[in-house]
Amino acid sequence: MATSDIEVEATFAVPTDELEAPDLSGVDHVASASETTSFTLRATYFDTKDLRLTRAAITLRRRTGGRDEGWHLKLPGRGRARREIGVAIDAAPGVNGDGTVTLPAELHDLVRAVVRNEEIVPIAQVDNHRTETALVDKHRADIATFCDDRVRAASLLPGGTETSWREWELELSAELAENARGARVLDQVRSLVEEAGAHESDSPSKLLTALGDSLDTAPKPPQPYEFQAYDERDETFTGLVEALSAYRDALVYRDARARRREAGTVTSFMSAAVGLRLALRGLYELFEHDSWDERLDPVEAIDARLHAAAERAAESATRAGGHRELKERVDANSSGKIDEHTRSRLGQGSRAAAKRGHNKLVAELNSKAYIDALDALDRLLADPPVPSRRERRKAPAIIVRAVKRGYVAIKNRRKDLNSEPALPCDDERAARLIDEAWRHAEELVAAAELAREYTAYRAEALAADAASFTALLRQVRQLSAAAELVAERAEHAAGRGESTFAYGVVYESLRERTAAVIRRADSEFKTLKKSYKAFRRSIEEP
């Protein structure tokens, strides 16, 4: 079973072998800094030959020795923070007898969007004699661990060399990893370390130090094309090309987090896929009146896989959100009318539905078609077709067209909904219209963000209001999913001859909640309408 922790650490270069480590007992809340333990650690680091993981600030290693012997995958986070995911040392052998590499399947899946189908090879060997000092408070609770590391490493890349160095490392405990108290501990230790004669390391990791100059001579994966604007009228097209790369990076960055269902990441993954599709469509439309470029041929296949991934992500997020909404409604009900049997049935059912939805997403992200689409996208971004100068000038108009398309579609769905008012949990037509309005709203958010970033028009309020409106529609879909599950469970209960009264109580609670959110969405649309009109006026201004 995998472990997962937030890691925040600071590394300090130690100039000599004789330098004594500082006394850290004076750091805030540290009651003891005297218990030391020594280990011999041996780590093999893995990556593709073109170092896709390393270039993405991702570290994958198999390490023997120490308290946390095993496989470790480190993913970048905010600031100094990194997410470290660990599995047992025997989950995979690493380098096999024939020189091939076998990774733990769980970790390999988490980096699949980065490594794709590329061969995984060992890239560095790092041996470390470590002396650890535990910093604990008066209750013997961990504050941090201070490590005195004497390292010998070798780059296994072509042209790689051996090197050795000494460094001090401070790793905060999980409880202090991302809070103000932990930041104060880091600041105080940094001051004490600098007074002792060390300084913060220029290298962010042992791996990069081990690779040294061989990192610069390693082959590189396809690099995004940087379009050079001819004049200021090319700025929007330049922005569109930049947006394609930014959305692609966001999609790959969020892949591992979406697979692990970290808070909000499935929805943000879906938004990246929607934005990428919209930007691709913009590039495609620039060639409507220009000579066709065969490099655009894969766009439809790429779009289809992005659409499939976005659909699976939407289903996963909706089912997970439905589970949360259902739990909230059940927990908030203090009437005593919901018996424990019903609570258990609903909880099990909603968790199972959320798991099924997420498994479908993971299956899509692991599919050959999706991985191939990412490769095709990278090739397109490395060598994109560039339309003629006259057609490039139409980039602002294409973004405006996307904004209008999204807004008008939402307005029409709202009109249809108001013509025959009904709740989506009660009426298939209403459910379909809400679903369509939400999809167009997601596209409007992406289009408004493009307009805000890459045109001269006033789209800030539009982007913000569209995001708020979309979030409410997203919640309506989640509530509808929860209500649908309650109705199914009630039907099953009736088939077993059980009372469905408690199910009816929960269903009615969800209906009331849905109606309230729809009223908020209706009010938010009026705000969205005003910001859209302001956006249109900014286009007409001289």
XYZ file of C-alpha atoms in Angstrom:
542
model
C 0.000 0.000 0.000
C 1.332 3.419 -0.955
C 2.082 6.160 1.538
C 1.725 9.847 0.741
C 3.183 12.840 2.572
C 3.942 16.496 1.969
C 7.685 17.056 2.144
C 9.229 20.449 2.879
C 12.993 20.558 3.258
C 15.964 22.872 2.900
C 19.452 21.793 1.829
C 22.705 23.494 2.802
C 26.119 23.092 1.174
C 28.845 22.295 3.728
C 32.292 23.525 2.583
C 34.505 21.128 4.585
C 34.367 17.667 6.146
C 35.495 19.117 9.485
C 32.746 21.713 9.930
C 30.645 20.950 13.003
C 26.870 20.933 12.767
C 25.152 23.779 14.633
C 23.329 23.348 17.926
C 19.631 23.509 17.063
C 18.256 23.179 20.574
C 17.473 26.901 20.633
C 15.002 26.714 17.736
C 11.413 27.577 18.728
C 9.612 24.725 20.515
C 12.608 22.363 20.230
C 13.102 20.648 23.594
C 15.706 18.152 22.404
C 18.129 17.938 19.470
C 20.516 15.305 20.757
C 19.211 11.923 19.571
C 21.245 10.861 16.537
C 21.144 7.803 14.293
C 23.406 6.865 11.385
C 22.428 5.089 8.164
C 24.003 4.023 4.915
C 21.642 4.824 2.049
C 21.937 3.664 -1.555
C 19.559 5.133 -4.124
C 19.132 4.474 -7.840
C 17.272 7.178 -9.757
C 15.200 6.415 -12.847
C 14.020 8.450 -15.821
C 13.690 8.361 -19.597
C 16.816 8.855 -21.688
C 15.681 12.403 -22.466
C 15.046 13.054 -18.748
C 11.346 13.851 -18.953
C 10.799 13.348 -15.232
C 13.800 15.410 -14.179
C 12.840 18.262 -16.503
C 9.350 18.214 -14.962
C 10.856 18.437 -11.430
C 9.718 14.863 -10.714
C 12.013 12.420 -8.935
C 11.687 8.624 -9.011
C 14.103 6.489 -7.005
C 14.574 3.124 -5.317
C 16.487 3.465 -2.060
C 17.771 0.911 0.409
C 18.655 1.690 4.014
C 17.233 4.220 6.458
C 13.848 4.578 8.061
C 11.894 4.859 4.812
C 13.557 2.256 2.616
C 11.539 1.770 -0.555
C 10.448 3.354 -3.812
C 9.808 7.104 -3.698
C 8.091 9.325 -6.245
C 8.342 13.061 -5.571
C 5.950 15.413 -7.344
C 6.342 19.220 -7.356
C 4.000 21.267 -5.187
C 3.703 24.840 -3.982
C 6.943 26.610 -3.073
C 9.296 24.206 -1.314
C 6.597 21.601 -0.804
C 6.669 18.307 -2.679
C 4.298 15.354 -2.573
C 6.239 12.166 -1.762
C 4.531 8.882 -2.577
C 6.202 5.720 -1.332
C 5.735 2.006 -1.915
C 7.561 -1.001 -0.484
C 11.072 -1.849 -1.682
C 9.909 -5.256 -2.944
C 7.138 -3.742 -5.103
C 9.532 -3.957 -8.073
C 13.176 -4.932 -8.555
C 14.235 -1.785 -10.431
C 17.045 -2.951 -12.704
C 16.524 -6.540 -13.812
C 19.260 -9.051 -14.552
C 19.023 -8.336 -18.284
C 19.389 -4.586 -17.747
C 15.732 -3.731 -18.315
C 13.830 -1.757 -15.697
C 10.663 -2.731 -13.854
C 8.853 -0.035 -11.871
C 6.035 -0.432 -9.358
C 2.862 -0.266 -11.455
C 1.257 2.255 -9.109
C 4.122 4.729 -9.496
C 4.519 4.095 -13.222
C 0.861 4.990 -13.770
C 1.302 8.266 -11.903
C 4.009 9.420 -14.331
C 2.580 7.863 -17.490
C 1.508 11.207 -18.951
C 5.106 12.403 -18.633
C 7.093 9.339 -19.710
C 4.518 8.046 -22.239
C 5.956 4.987 -24.002
C 9.593 5.959 -23.512
C 12.013 3.430 -22.062
C 12.842 3.907 -18.372
C 16.535 3.639 -17.484
C 18.698 4.211 -14.387
C 20.236 7.684 -14.613
C 22.154 8.097 -11.345
C 23.484 6.213 -8.341
C 23.680 8.073 -5.023
C 25.317 6.580 -1.922
C 24.971 8.507 1.289
C 26.263 8.097 4.829
C 23.629 9.952 6.829
C 23.580 11.030 10.458
C 20.102 12.072 11.534
C 19.208 14.248 14.500
C 15.592 14.339 15.611
C 14.254 17.735 16.702
C 11.350 17.134 19.116
C 9.205 19.276 21.383
C 8.575 18.791 25.094
C 5.915 16.188 24.317
C 8.392 14.206 22.184
C 6.451 15.117 19.050
C 8.547 15.540 15.901
C 9.311 19.055 14.711
C 11.929 18.289 12.082
C 14.820 16.015 11.192
C 18.312 17.416 10.664
C 20.556 15.273 8.432
C 24.322 15.434 8.020
C 24.901 13.768 4.631
C 28.226 12.678 3.157
C 27.406 11.801 -0.415
C 29.151 9.954 -3.220
C 27.280 9.872 -6.511
C 27.665 8.892 -10.142
C 25.755 9.998 -13.213
C 24.844 6.983 -15.353
C 24.153 9.152 -18.397
C 26.567 9.198 -21.344
C 29.530 11.332 -20.333
C 28.524 11.170 -16.665
C 31.132 11.364 -13.913
C 31.454 10.616 -10.212
C 31.346 13.303 -7.560
C 31.170 13.634 -3.800
C 30.050 16.340 -1.408
C 28.726 17.040 2.046
C 25.425 18.720 2.811
C 23.043 19.378 5.665
C 19.345 18.856 5.174
C 16.410 19.894 7.326
C 13.058 18.212 6.702
C 10.009 19.487 8.543
C 7.585 17.042 10.112
C 4.289 16.489 8.288
C 2.451 18.611 10.879
C 4.660 21.652 10.181
C 5.194 21.122 6.447
C 2.990 23.924 5.137
C 2.246 26.278 7.998
C 3.678 29.435 9.553
C 5.260 27.558 12.442
C 7.214 25.394 10.015
C 8.336 28.475 8.084
C 9.696 29.991 11.307
C 11.606 26.799 12.088
C 13.169 26.883 8.597
C 14.163 30.533 8.983
C 15.771 29.963 12.376
C 17.670 26.880 11.224
C 18.860 28.743 8.132
C 20.329 31.490 10.308
C 22.074 28.993 12.599
C 23.466 27.025 9.654
C 24.833 30.159 8.004
C 26.447 31.229 11.271
C 28.106 27.798 11.431
C 29.705 28.367 8.001
C 27.361 26.606 5.539
C 25.016 28.176 3.002
C 21.831 27.204 1.230
C 22.618 24.894 -1.663
C 22.457 26.157 -5.245
C 21.274 22.709 -6.370
C 17.656 21.819 -5.567
C 18.327 18.077 -5.210
C 20.954 15.374 -4.855
C 19.913 14.042 -8.248
C 20.746 17.259 -10.096
C 24.066 17.485 -8.299
C 24.808 13.888 -9.262
C 23.923 14.480 -12.926
C 26.130 17.549 -13.164
C 27.084 18.548 -16.708
C 25.656 15.321 -18.163
C 22.214 16.892 -17.750
C 23.113 19.505 -20.362
C 24.263 16.964 -22.957
C 21.319 14.555 -22.576
C 18.805 14.471 -25.437
C 15.686 16.595 -25.025
C 12.021 15.739 -25.624
C 10.127 17.823 -28.208
C 10.207 21.490 -27.204
C 7.319 23.900 -27.852
C 7.795 26.265 -30.769
C 8.284 29.920 -29.871
C 6.586 32.093 -32.445
C 8.282 35.431 -33.139
C 5.671 38.121 -33.670
C 6.078 40.199 -36.823
C 4.452 43.238 -35.165
C 1.952 44.095 -32.423
C -0.927 42.732 -34.507
C 0.572 39.273 -34.035
C 0.302 39.427 -30.248
C -2.990 37.536 -30.014
C -1.789 34.737 -32.287
C 1.418 34.547 -30.247
C -0.747 34.276 -27.132
C -2.803 31.489 -28.692
C 0.365 29.472 -29.348
C 1.519 30.131 -25.782
C -1.890 29.071 -24.444
C -1.641 25.745 -26.262
C 1.631 24.965 -24.481
C 0.356 26.256 -21.136
C -2.784 24.110 -21.290
C -0.740 21.104 -22.333
C 1.609 21.630 -19.379
C -1.339 22.014 -16.996
C -2.909 18.814 -18.309
C 0.258 16.786 -17.768
C 1.007 18.433 -14.410
C -2.466 17.632 -13.060
C -2.543 14.067 -14.410
C -0.927 12.360 -11.403
C -2.910 14.468 -8.962
C -6.182 13.735 -10.730
C -5.401 10.017 -10.642
C -4.894 10.295 -6.884
C -8.068 12.393 -6.510
C -6.311 15.194 -4.690
C -8.778 17.936 -3.757
C -10.029 19.839 -6.794
C -7.543 18.297 -9.216
C -9.998 16.223 -11.264
C -12.017 19.351 -11.998
C -8.885 21.385 -12.787
C -7.659 18.572 -15.070
C -10.978 18.688 -16.908
C -10.744 22.487 -17.229
C -7.257 22.166 -18.733
C -8.586 19.656 -21.281
C -11.468 21.987 -22.176
C -9.126 24.959 -22.533
C -6.708 22.963 -24.675
C -9.518 21.858 -26.980
C -10.695 25.459 -27.336
C -7.193 26.732 -28.168
C -6.718 23.913 -30.691
C -10.006 24.821 -32.303
C -8.823 28.431 -32.558
C -5.644 27.372 -34.364
C -7.707 25.135 -36.635
C -10.126 27.949 -37.529
C -7.277 30.228 -38.598
C -6.812 27.959 -41.607
C -10.446 28.079 -42.758
C -9.515 30.561 -45.497
C -5.835 29.721 -45.803
C -4.057 26.908 -47.615
C -4.374 23.689 -45.619
C -1.326 22.442 -43.739
C -1.003 18.682 -43.304
C 0.426 19.219 -39.818
C -3.174 19.938 -38.790
C -4.291 16.453 -39.817
C -3.909 14.934 -36.299
C -5.928 17.709 -34.633
C -9.277 15.915 -34.882
C -7.853 12.738 -33.325
C -6.179 14.754 -30.557
C -9.423 16.609 -29.927
C -11.368 13.346 -29.699
C -9.073 11.963 -26.993
C -9.087 15.246 -25.064
C -12.863 15.192 -25.259
C -12.946 11.623 -23.923
C -10.581 12.515 -21.076
C -12.621 15.608 -20.191
C -15.838 13.543 -20.204
C -14.349 10.935 -17.891
C -12.969 13.632 -15.606
C -16.368 15.337 -15.530
C -18.069 12.061 -14.592
C -15.482 11.379 -11.881
C -15.812 14.885 -10.426
C -19.608 14.756 -10.573
C -19.807 11.389 -8.815
C -17.306 12.460 -6.162
C -19.169 15.739 -5.671
C -22.448 13.847 -5.507
C -21.027 11.702 -2.718
C -20.040 14.827 -0.763
C -23.415 16.490 -1.311
C -25.275 13.357 -0.244
C -23.183 12.936 2.886
C -23.700 16.591 3.753
C -27.482 16.342 3.357
C -27.691 13.142 5.412
C -25.382 14.422 8.160
C -27.255 17.740 8.368
C -30.603 16.028 8.891
C -31.353 15.930 12.619
C -34.991 14.886 12.353
C -34.254 11.291 13.307
C -36.136 10.130 10.206
C -33.045 8.666 8.486
C -32.219 5.315 10.054
C -28.698 3.866 10.194
C -29.500 1.173 7.621
C -30.458 3.829 5.057
C -27.413 5.938 5.911
C -25.170 2.923 5.378
C -26.819 1.955 2.087
C -26.544 5.465 0.700
C -22.956 5.900 1.873
C -21.844 2.631 0.327
C -23.685 3.336 -2.895
C -22.319 6.845 -3.387
C -18.752 5.786 -2.577
C -19.014 2.920 -5.054
C -20.400 5.252 -7.735
C -17.553 7.724 -7.142
C -15.007 4.910 -7.386
C -16.518 3.595 -10.628
C -16.451 7.070 -12.145
C -12.833 7.576 -11.154
C -11.780 4.158 -12.439
C -13.162 5.102 -15.849
C -11.030 8.245 -15.830
C -7.877 6.316 -14.923
C -8.610 3.746 -17.649
C -8.874 6.553 -20.208
C -5.634 8.166 -19.032
C -3.871 4.796 -19.307
C -5.252 4.062 -22.780
C -2.906 3.823 -25.738
C -5.108 6.224 -27.690
C -4.755 8.938 -25.046
C -0.991 8.500 -24.689
C -0.609 8.554 -28.479
C -2.677 11.747 -28.583
C -0.320 13.418 -26.095
C 2.643 12.447 -28.272
C 0.884 13.824 -31.355
C 0.101 17.019 -29.468
C 3.755 17.457 -28.490
C 4.825 17.014 -32.124
C 2.252 19.615 -33.179
C 3.419 22.094 -30.543
C 7.053 21.588 -31.514
C 6.332 22.294 -35.177
C 2.945 24.023 -35.517
C 1.617 25.331 -38.796
C 1.707 29.118 -38.948
C -1.057 30.763 -40.981
C -0.424 33.671 -43.272
C -0.018 37.116 -41.776
C -3.502 38.113 -42.941
C -5.097 35.095 -41.257
C -3.082 35.578 -38.046
C -4.697 38.992 -37.695
C -8.034 37.186 -37.216
C -6.955 35.568 -33.938
C -8.735 38.174 -31.747
C -11.938 37.714 -33.760
C -11.766 33.945 -33.340
C -11.456 34.304 -29.563
C -14.369 36.760 -29.514
C -16.375 34.284 -31.582
C -15.664 31.548 -29.025
C -16.826 33.819 -26.195
C -20.026 34.686 -28.052
C -20.656 31.044 -28.969
C -20.430 29.983 -25.325
C -22.529 32.820 -23.949
C -25.324 32.533 -26.538
C -25.538 28.761 -26.031
C -25.937 29.252 -22.268
C -28.570 31.942 -22.787
C -30.554 29.670 -25.075
C -30.432 26.721 -22.656
C -31.584 29.011 -19.840
C -34.475 30.216 -22.000
C -35.477 26.616 -22.705
C -35.287 25.746 -19.012
C -37.477 28.697 -18.045
C -40.074 27.813 -20.666
C -40.928 24.606 -18.770
C -39.440 24.905 -15.264
C -38.474 21.619 -13.649
C -35.696 20.281 -11.477
C -33.076 18.122 -13.229
C -33.496 15.368 -10.628
C -37.192 15.112 -11.599
C -37.126 15.705 -15.325
C -34.869 14.259 -18.055
C -35.272 17.305 -20.274
C -34.220 19.663 -17.497
C -31.258 17.409 -16.681
C -30.161 17.466 -20.322
C -30.453 21.254 -20.564
C -28.500 21.780 -17.326
C -25.824 19.433 -18.616
C -25.593 21.283 -21.933
C -25.520 24.674 -20.210
C -22.698 23.492 -17.949
C -20.618 22.252 -20.905
C -21.012 25.565 -22.711
C -20.203 27.406 -19.488
C -16.911 25.500 -19.139
C -16.038 26.554 -22.695
C -17.042 30.145 -21.967
C -14.674 30.232 -19.001
C -11.790 29.061 -21.197
C -12.675 31.504 -23.977
C -13.019 34.426 -21.561
C -9.644 33.619 -20.037
C -8.062 33.642 -23.502
C -9.727 36.994 -24.194
C -8.504 38.380 -20.876
C -4.914 37.248 -21.408
C -4.404 37.753 -25.132
C -6.735 40.466 -26.426
C -7.134 44.163 -25.681
C -10.774 43.706 -24.679
C -12.107 43.938 -21.112
C -12.747 40.326 -20.149
C -11.647 40.225 -16.494
C -15.150 40.458 -15.037
C -16.523 38.121 -17.693
C -13.963 35.425 -16.867
C -14.644 35.707 -13.128
C -18.439 35.724 -13.503
C -18.365 32.827 -15.947
C -16.289 30.809 -13.473
C -18.768 31.536 -10.647
C -21.731 30.588 -12.823
C -20.028 27.409 -13.984
C -19.267 26.346 -10.404
C -22.973 26.595 -9.552
C -23.999 24.504 -12.571
C -21.347 21.993 -11.571
C -22.937 21.788 -8.129
C -26.385 21.284 -9.655
C -25.026 18.316 -11.613
C -23.524 16.863 -8.441
C -26.781 17.233 -6.546
C -28.640 15.620 -9.435
C -26.208 12.695 -9.401
C -26.807 12.287 -5.660
C -30.590 12.402 -6.129
C -30.394 9.866 -8.947
C -28.465 7.488 -6.675
C -31.012 7.926 -3.857
C -33.837 7.116 -6.267
C -32.024 3.986 -7.458
C -31.353 2.841 -3.890
C -34.980 3.469 -2.951
C -36.096 1.322 -5.862
C -33.762 -1.468 -4.742
C -35.068 -1.177 -1.184
C -38.655 -1.405 -2.408
C -37.745 -4.522 -4.345
C -36.510 -6.080 -1.109
C -39.730 -5.154 0.633
C -38.044 -2.474 2.801
C -39.489 0.914 3.723
C -38.423 3.750 1.427
C -39.558 6.560 3.731
C -36.022 7.581 4.760
C -34.922 7.611 1.124
C -37.776 9.993 0.390
C -36.618 12.307 3.180
C -33.109 12.448 1.709
C -34.403 12.884 -1.834
C -36.595 15.816 -0.813
C -33.642 17.424 0.976
C -31.589 17.144 -2.212
C -34.459 18.616 -4.247
C -34.646 21.631 -1.949
C -30.898 22.096 -2.129
C -30.949 21.802 -5.936
C -33.709 24.402 -6.237
C -31.746 26.802 -4.033
C -28.560 26.415 -6.089
C -30.487 26.892 -9.345
C -31.920 30.147 -7.974
C -28.380 31.283 -7.184
C -27.259 30.280 -10.674
C -30.145 32.254 -12.185
C -29.081 35.320 -10.213
C -25.444 34.768 -11.183
C -26.424 34.590 -14.864
C -27.815 38.131 -14.629
C -24.397 39.263 -13.398
C -22.760 37.276 -16.195
C -25.047 38.962 -18.718
C -23.857 42.401 -17.562
C -20.179 41.465 -17.783
C -20.738 39.973 -21.248
C -22.333 43.215 -22.420
C -19.393 45.166 -20.994
C -17.048 42.855 -22.886
C -18.960 43.473 -26.128
C -18.852 47.229 -25.578
C -15.072 47.110 -25.175
C -14.832 45.509 -28.629
C -16.837 48.303 -30.203
C -14.806 51.064 -28.552
C -12.331 52.838 -30.889
